[in-house]
Short mmCIF file of C-alpha atoms in Angstrom, two decimals:
data_model
loop_
_atom_site.label_atom_id
_atom_site.label_comp_id
_atom_site.label_asym_id
_atom_site.label_seq_id
_atom_site.Cartn_x
_atom_site.Cartn_y
_atom_site.Cartn_z
CA MET Z 132 109.16 65.35 106.38
CA ASN Z 133 112.63 66.88 106.48
CA THR Z 134 113.84 69.72 108.69
CA ILE Z 135 116.84 71.60 107.33
CA GLY Z 136 118.88 73.93 109.57
CA LEU Z 137 120.93 76.78 108.08
CA ASP Z 138 123.42 78.95 109.97
CA PHE Z 139 124.50 82.49 109.10
CA ASP Z 140 127.16 81.42 106.60
CA ASP Z 141 124.82 78.93 104.90
CA VAL Z 142 122.27 81.67 104.28
CA ARG Z 143 124.79 84.17 102.97
CA ALA Z 144 126.40 81.65 100.64
CA ALA Z 145 123.04 80.62 99.21
CA VAL Z 146 121.43 83.99 98.45
CA SER Z 147 122.99 86.85 96.49
CA MET Z 148 121.86 90.42 97.01
CA GLN Z 149 120.67 90.62 93.40
CA ASP Z 150 118.47 87.54 93.90
CA ALA Z 151 117.21 88.93 97.21
CA ILE Z 152 116.18 92.22 95.56
CA VAL Z 153 114.26 90.42 92.82
CA ALA Z 154 112.52 88.16 95.36
CA VAL Z 155 111.59 90.97 97.75
CA ARG Z 156 110.29 93.12 94.91
CA GLN Z 157 107.94 90.32 93.86
CA ALA Z 158 106.86 89.80 97.46
CA PHE Z 159 105.76 93.43 97.70
CA LEU Z 160 103.82 93.10 94.46
CA ASP Z 161 102.13 90.02 95.92
CA LEU Z 162 101.46 91.87 99.15
CA ALA Z 163 99.76 94.70 97.24
CA ALA Z 164 97.72 92.12 95.31
CA GLY Z 165 96.39 90.61 98.55
CA HIS Z 166 98.22 87.30 98.25
CA PHE Z 167 99.56 87.36 101.81
CA GLU Z 168 97.79 86.79 105.10
CA GLN Z 169 100.02 88.92 107.32
CA PRO Z 170 99.23 90.14 110.84
CA VAL Z 171 101.15 93.07 112.29
CA ARG Z 172 104.10 91.64 114.17
CA THR Z 173 104.05 91.04 117.90
CA ALA Z 174 106.50 93.19 119.85
CA MET Z 175 107.29 92.52 123.50
CA ARG Z 176 109.47 94.36 125.98
CA ASP Z 177 109.31 97.47 123.74
CA GLY Z 178 110.66 95.63 120.72
CA GLN Z 179 113.36 93.53 122.37
CA PHE Z 180 111.43 90.43 121.32
CA LEU Z 181 109.66 90.28 117.95
CA ILE Z 182 107.48 87.65 116.29
CA MET Z 183 106.52 87.98 112.62
CA SER Z 184 104.43 85.60 110.55
CA THR Z 185 102.85 85.37 107.14
CA HIS Z 186 101.02 82.93 104.88
CA HIS Z 187 101.34 83.14 101.09
CA ARG Z 188 98.02 81.92 99.78
CA PRO Z 189 98.97 81.02 96.16
CA SER Z 190 101.84 78.74 97.23
CA ALA Z 191 100.34 77.45 100.50
CA THR Z 192 103.56 78.34 102.31
CA ALA Z 193 104.19 80.13 105.58
CA MET Z 194 107.01 81.77 107.49
CA VAL Z 195 107.50 82.64 111.15
CA LYS Z 196 110.42 84.71 112.44
CA THR Z 197 111.20 84.92 116.13
CA LEU Z 198 114.06 87.09 117.32
CA SER Z 199 115.55 89.15 120.10
CA VAL Z 200 117.16 92.57 119.60
CA ASP Z 201 119.91 93.96 121.82
CA PHE Z 202 121.99 96.83 120.46
CA THR Z 203 124.67 96.30 123.12
CA ARG Z 204 125.70 92.93 121.65
CA VAL Z 205 127.19 91.81 118.33
CA PRO Z 206 125.21 90.75 116.40
CA ALA Z 207 122.28 92.76 117.72
CA ILE Z 208 119.75 90.31 116.23
CA ALA Z 209 119.49 86.66 117.25
CA GLY Z 210 116.75 84.22 116.37
CA THR Z 211 115.28 81.94 113.73
CA VAL Z 212 113.27 82.08 110.53
CA THR Z 213 111.10 79.01 110.02
CA TRP Z 214 109.69 78.13 106.60
CA ALA Z 215 106.84 75.66 106.36
CA GLU Z 216 104.85 74.19 103.50
CA THR Z 217 102.49 71.32 103.18
CA ARG Z 218 104.50 68.79 101.19
CA GLN Z 219 108.27 68.79 101.47
CA GLY Z 220 109.20 69.81 104.99
CA THR Z 221 110.50 72.62 107.14
CA LEU Z 222 113.52 74.88 106.97
CA VAL Z 223 114.99 76.85 109.90
CA ALA Z 224 117.47 79.62 109.12
CA ASP Z 225 119.50 82.17 111.07
CA ALA Z 226 117.40 85.30 111.57
CA ALA Z 227 120.30 87.76 111.55
CA ALA Z 228 121.39 86.63 108.09
CA VAL Z 229 117.85 86.68 106.68
CA THR Z 230 117.07 90.07 108.26
CA GLY Z 231 120.17 91.71 106.84
CA LEU Z 232 119.43 90.40 103.37
CA ARG Z 233 115.75 91.30 103.33
CA THR Z 234 116.24 94.77 104.82
CA GLY Z 235 119.01 95.49 102.35
CA ALA Z 236 116.92 94.11 99.52
CA VAL Z 237 113.88 96.30 100.21
CA SER Z 238 116.13 99.36 100.27
CA GLY Z 239 117.46 98.21 96.91
CA VAL Z 240 113.92 97.93 95.57
CA ALA Z 241 112.99 101.40 96.85
CA THR Z 242 116.24 102.99 95.69
CA ASP Z 243 115.78 101.57 92.22
CA LEU Z 244 112.28 103.03 92.14
CA LEU Z 245 112.95 106.44 93.68
CA ALA Z 246 116.59 107.49 93.37
CA PRO Z 247 117.72 109.51 90.35
CA ALA Z 248 118.99 107.30 87.56
CA ASP Z 249 122.40 108.97 87.71
CA ALA Z 250 122.79 108.75 91.51
CA ASP Z 251 126.25 107.41 92.35
CA THR Z 252 127.20 108.79 95.77
CA MET Z 253 125.91 107.43 99.07
CA ALA Z 254 126.15 108.22 102.76
CA ILE Z 255 125.25 105.76 105.46
CA ILE Z 256 124.59 106.89 109.01
CA GLY Z 257 125.11 103.97 111.38
CA ALA Z 258 127.67 101.22 110.85
CA GLY Z 259 126.00 98.37 112.72
CA GLY Z 260 124.90 94.96 111.56
CA GLN Z 261 122.41 96.20 108.94
CA ALA Z 262 124.83 98.63 107.28
CA PRO Z 263 126.86 96.33 104.98
CA ASP Z 264 123.76 94.97 103.24
CA GLN Z 265 122.34 98.46 102.88
CA VAL Z 266 125.41 99.48 100.90
CA ARG Z 267 125.48 96.25 98.89
CA ALA Z 268 121.84 96.66 97.92
CA VAL Z 269 122.15 100.29 96.86
CA HIS Z 270 125.29 99.47 94.87
CA ALA Z 271 123.41 96.65 93.12
CA VAL Z 272 120.84 99.08 91.68
CA ARG Z 273 122.88 102.33 91.50
CA PRO Z 274 126.56 101.47 91.03
CA LEU Z 275 128.40 103.73 93.43
CA ARG Z 276 131.34 106.01 92.79
CA GLY Z 277 131.61 107.30 96.36
CA LEU Z 278 130.50 106.25 99.85
CA SER Z 279 130.75 108.13 103.15
CA ILE Z 280 130.26 106.28 106.45
CA MET Z 281 129.42 107.93 109.76
CA ASP Z 282 128.92 106.29 113.14
CA ARG Z 283 129.24 107.68 116.66
CA ASP Z 284 131.82 104.92 117.16
CA ARG Z 285 134.47 105.89 114.63
CA SER Z 286 136.24 102.54 114.98
CA ARG Z 287 133.06 100.76 113.91
CA ALA Z 288 132.73 103.03 110.88
CA ALA Z 289 136.38 102.37 110.01
CA ALA Z 290 135.84 98.61 110.27
CA LEU Z 291 132.86 98.83 107.91
CA ALA Z 292 134.94 100.92 105.49
CA ASP Z 293 137.66 98.26 105.48
CA LEU Z 294 135.13 95.49 104.84
CA LEU Z 295 133.48 97.33 101.97
CA ARG Z 296 136.76 98.40 100.38
CA SER Z 297 137.63 94.73 100.00
CA GLU Z 298 134.27 94.03 98.34
CA LEU Z 299 133.89 97.24 96.32
CA PRO Z 300 137.40 98.31 95.28
CA GLN Z 301 136.00 100.61 92.61
CA VAL Z 302 134.17 102.76 95.20
CA GLU Z 303 135.91 105.64 96.95
CA ILE Z 304 135.06 105.16 100.63
CA ASP Z 305 135.69 107.58 103.49
CA VAL Z 306 134.83 107.79 107.18
CA ALA Z 307 133.12 111.06 108.08
CA ASP Z 308 133.48 112.95 111.34
CA GLY Z 309 129.83 114.07 111.44
CA VAL Z 310 126.46 113.55 109.82
CA ASP Z 311 126.53 116.85 107.94
CA THR Z 312 129.94 116.05 106.46
CA ALA Z 313 128.80 112.59 105.43
CA VAL Z 314 125.60 113.61 103.64
CA ARG Z 315 126.43 116.94 102.00
CA ARG Z 316 127.47 115.40 98.65
CA ALA Z 317 125.33 112.27 98.75
CA ASP Z 318 122.66 111.43 96.18
CA ILE Z 319 121.43 108.59 98.40
CA VAL Z 320 121.39 108.62 102.22
CA THR Z 321 120.63 105.63 104.40
CA CYS Z 322 119.89 105.94 108.11
CA ALA Z 323 120.50 102.68 109.97
CA THR Z 324 120.51 103.74 113.62
CA PRO Z 325 118.50 103.05 116.79
CA ALA Z 326 118.04 106.80 117.28
CA THR Z 327 115.20 108.25 119.34
CA GLU Z 328 115.68 111.77 117.91
CA PRO Z 329 116.26 112.73 114.26
CA VAL Z 330 119.79 112.20 112.97
CA LEU Z 331 119.25 114.23 109.78
CA ALA Z 332 118.28 117.85 109.25
CA SER Z 333 116.78 119.08 106.00
CA GLU Z 334 119.42 121.77 105.51
CA MET Z 335 122.23 119.19 105.55
CA LEU Z 336 121.01 117.52 102.39
CA ARG Z 337 121.37 118.14 98.68
CA PRO Z 338 118.27 119.59 96.97
CA ARG Z 339 117.78 116.30 95.12
CA VAL Z 340 118.29 113.26 97.32
CA HIS Z 341 116.79 109.87 98.11
CA ILE Z 342 116.70 108.67 101.73
CA ASN Z 343 116.23 105.15 103.07
CA ALA Z 344 115.23 105.19 106.75
CA ILE Z 345 115.58 101.64 108.05
CA GLY Z 346 116.80 101.85 111.64
CA ALA Z 347 113.80 103.01 113.68
CA PHE Z 348 111.24 100.25 114.16
CA ARG Z 349 109.35 101.32 117.29
CA PRO Z 350 107.11 104.34 118.11
CA THR Z 351 109.81 105.54 120.53
CA MET Z 352 112.45 105.65 117.76
CA ARG Z 353 112.91 108.38 115.17
CA GLU Z 354 115.56 109.10 112.51
CA LEU Z 355 113.93 111.78 110.31
CA PRO Z 356 112.49 115.22 111.21
CA ASP Z 357 108.97 116.35 110.38
CA ASP Z 358 109.97 119.07 107.92
CA LEU Z 359 112.03 116.67 105.81
CA LEU Z 360 109.13 114.22 105.61
CA GLY Z 361 106.70 117.03 104.83
CA GLU Z 362 108.65 118.19 101.78
CA ALA Z 363 109.39 114.73 100.36
CA THR Z 364 107.60 112.01 98.44
CA VAL Z 365 107.20 109.38 101.17
CA VAL Z 366 106.97 105.69 100.30
CA ILE Z 367 106.40 103.12 103.06
CA ASP Z 368 106.57 99.35 103.25
CA ASP Z 369 103.12 98.69 104.76
CA LEU Z 370 100.52 101.09 106.10
CA ALA Z 371 99.32 98.98 109.04
CA ALA Z 372 102.86 98.27 110.18
CA ILE Z 373 103.96 101.90 109.80
CA LEU Z 374 100.98 103.24 111.78
CA GLU Z 375 101.74 100.73 114.52
CA GLU Z 376 105.52 101.10 114.74
CA SER Z 377 107.15 104.03 112.90
CA GLY Z 378 108.06 106.78 115.34
CA GLU Z 379 108.97 109.35 112.69
CA ILE Z 380 105.82 108.82 110.64
CA LEU Z 381 103.60 108.89 113.73
CA HIS Z 382 105.31 112.10 114.89
CA ALA Z 383 104.87 113.73 111.48
CA LEU Z 384 101.20 112.75 111.38
CA ASP Z 385 100.64 114.15 114.85
CA SER Z 386 102.36 117.43 113.95
CA GLY Z 387 100.44 117.83 110.69
CA ALA Z 388 103.57 117.62 108.53
CA LEU Z 389 102.04 114.52 106.87
CA THR Z 390 98.61 113.04 106.39
CA GLU Z 391 97.87 109.38 105.74
CA ASP Z 392 97.05 110.33 102.15
CA ASP Z 393 100.68 111.41 101.71
CA LEU Z 394 101.92 107.88 102.42
CA ILE Z 395 102.48 105.73 99.33
CA VAL Z 396 102.70 101.97 99.85
CA LEU Z 397 105.67 100.37 98.10
CA GLY Z 398 103.71 97.58 96.41
CA ASP Z 399 101.36 100.13 94.87
CA ALA Z 400 104.26 102.36 93.83
CA LEU Z 401 105.90 99.45 92.01
CA THR Z 402 102.77 99.06 89.91
CA HIS Z 403 102.01 102.77 89.43
CA ALA Z 404 105.13 104.89 89.78
CA PRO Z 405 104.36 107.95 91.94
CA GLU Z 406 105.14 111.53 91.07
CA ARG Z 407 108.46 112.28 92.69
CA ARG Z 408 109.47 115.46 94.41
CA GLU Z 409 113.13 116.47 94.47
CA ARG Z 410 113.48 114.63 97.75
CA THR Z 411 112.19 111.10 98.24
CA VAL Z 412 112.01 109.00 101.40
CA PHE Z 413 111.52 105.29 101.84
CA LYS Z 414 110.51 104.35 105.38
CA THR Z 415 110.48 100.71 106.42
CA VAL Z 416 109.89 98.99 109.74
CA GLY Z 417 110.06 95.55 108.11
CA VAL Z 418 107.26 93.13 107.28
CA ALA Z 419 107.08 89.35 107.26
CA ALA Z 420 106.62 89.08 103.49
CA GLN Z 421 110.25 90.19 103.10
CA ASP Z 422 111.48 87.35 105.31
CA TRP Z 423 109.19 84.95 103.46
CA ALA Z 424 110.83 86.00 100.18
CA ILE Z 425 114.32 85.13 101.42
CA ALA Z 426 113.12 81.91 103.07
CA ARG Z 427 111.50 80.89 99.78
CA LEU Z 428 114.83 81.24 97.99
CA LEU Z 429 116.44 79.07 100.66
CA ALA Z 430 113.70 76.46 100.43
CA ALA Z 431 114.16 76.27 96.66
CA LYS Z 432 117.84 75.43 97.20
CA PHE Z 433 117.72 73.16 100.24
CA LEU Z 434 114.40 71.33 100.46
CA PRO Z 435 114.22 68.15 98.36
CA ALA Z 436 111.68 69.32 95.80
CA GLY Z 437 112.28 73.04 96.33
CA ALA Z 438 109.68 75.63 97.10
CA PRO Z 439 106.35 75.32 95.33
CA ALA Z 440 105.58 77.85 92.63
#
C-alpha cells in the first residue's frame, strides 16, 4: 500500500475551482441520497480543534480531516486530510488547501443555484484565508464585472485586491471603507468572518441579493441578523450540522424568525429547485462530504489506480 503526501501547492496545482465545484455538487447529491455515513464533526476547545470524517458507501472510500483553527496566525487553518480506500493506498493532503477549495466550491454550487442569472457584482466581507476561493468560485459560476472587498484590516483587504486583480484583470475591484459601502451595489454578498455579532443589516442590501455566509462555524459565532434570515429563502449545507453549530440559524430559530421547516437542505434543493424570494441565503458550517469530494479528485490523480468509481 502506498501513502502519498501532498502539500498546499500540490493540492492547488492539482484541482481547479471548476473541477472542485462539479465534485462538491455531486457530493451533496450523494449526501441527499443517503450514500454517506457522516457523523457530526467533533469540536474541541470551542472549535479550535476539529475532526471530521465520512464514509462513501458506493465507493468504499473514507476521509478524515483533523485541523486546528487560530485566527491570530496565517494561515488560520493547519492540519491534514487523509483519504483511505481498500485497494490502492492512502493519501494525506494539506487541510488548509482542501478547506479553501471545498468551502469556495460549495459557495459556487449555491450561488449557481440561487443567485440571479444576471448577477455580476459581488462584495466580500472578510479578507482572510477563505476569501480568495470564495471570489474564484462565485466568478466561476457568475462571471463578475465588479468586486468590493471590506475587512477591518484595510491592508489585508488591499492585499487581497492586488492578488485578485492579477488573476481577474477583467473585474473592477475596489477596497471599501465599510460594510454598507461594500454591499450597497452587490448582487452577491459573501461573509467570511469570525464575527460573533451580525456584520450585515437588512437595510444595507439591494432588494434582490444572494448571500453566502461561510465564516461562522460555532454556536457562539454569528454573521447574519434574524430579520434578514426571516425574509429570505434559506438554504443550508446539512441540517444536523447546522443545528449543532450555526450561531445565526440557532439564534433565528430561538427568536422565532425561522422555523426548521424554513431550512432547505442543499442536496434536496439541487434536485428540486426551491421557490426563491428576492433575497436568498446560503449558510454553511462545512461538512465532511465536501472534503471527501476534493480528496477524491486528488486520489484520482495521485494514487496508482486512481479513486474507485
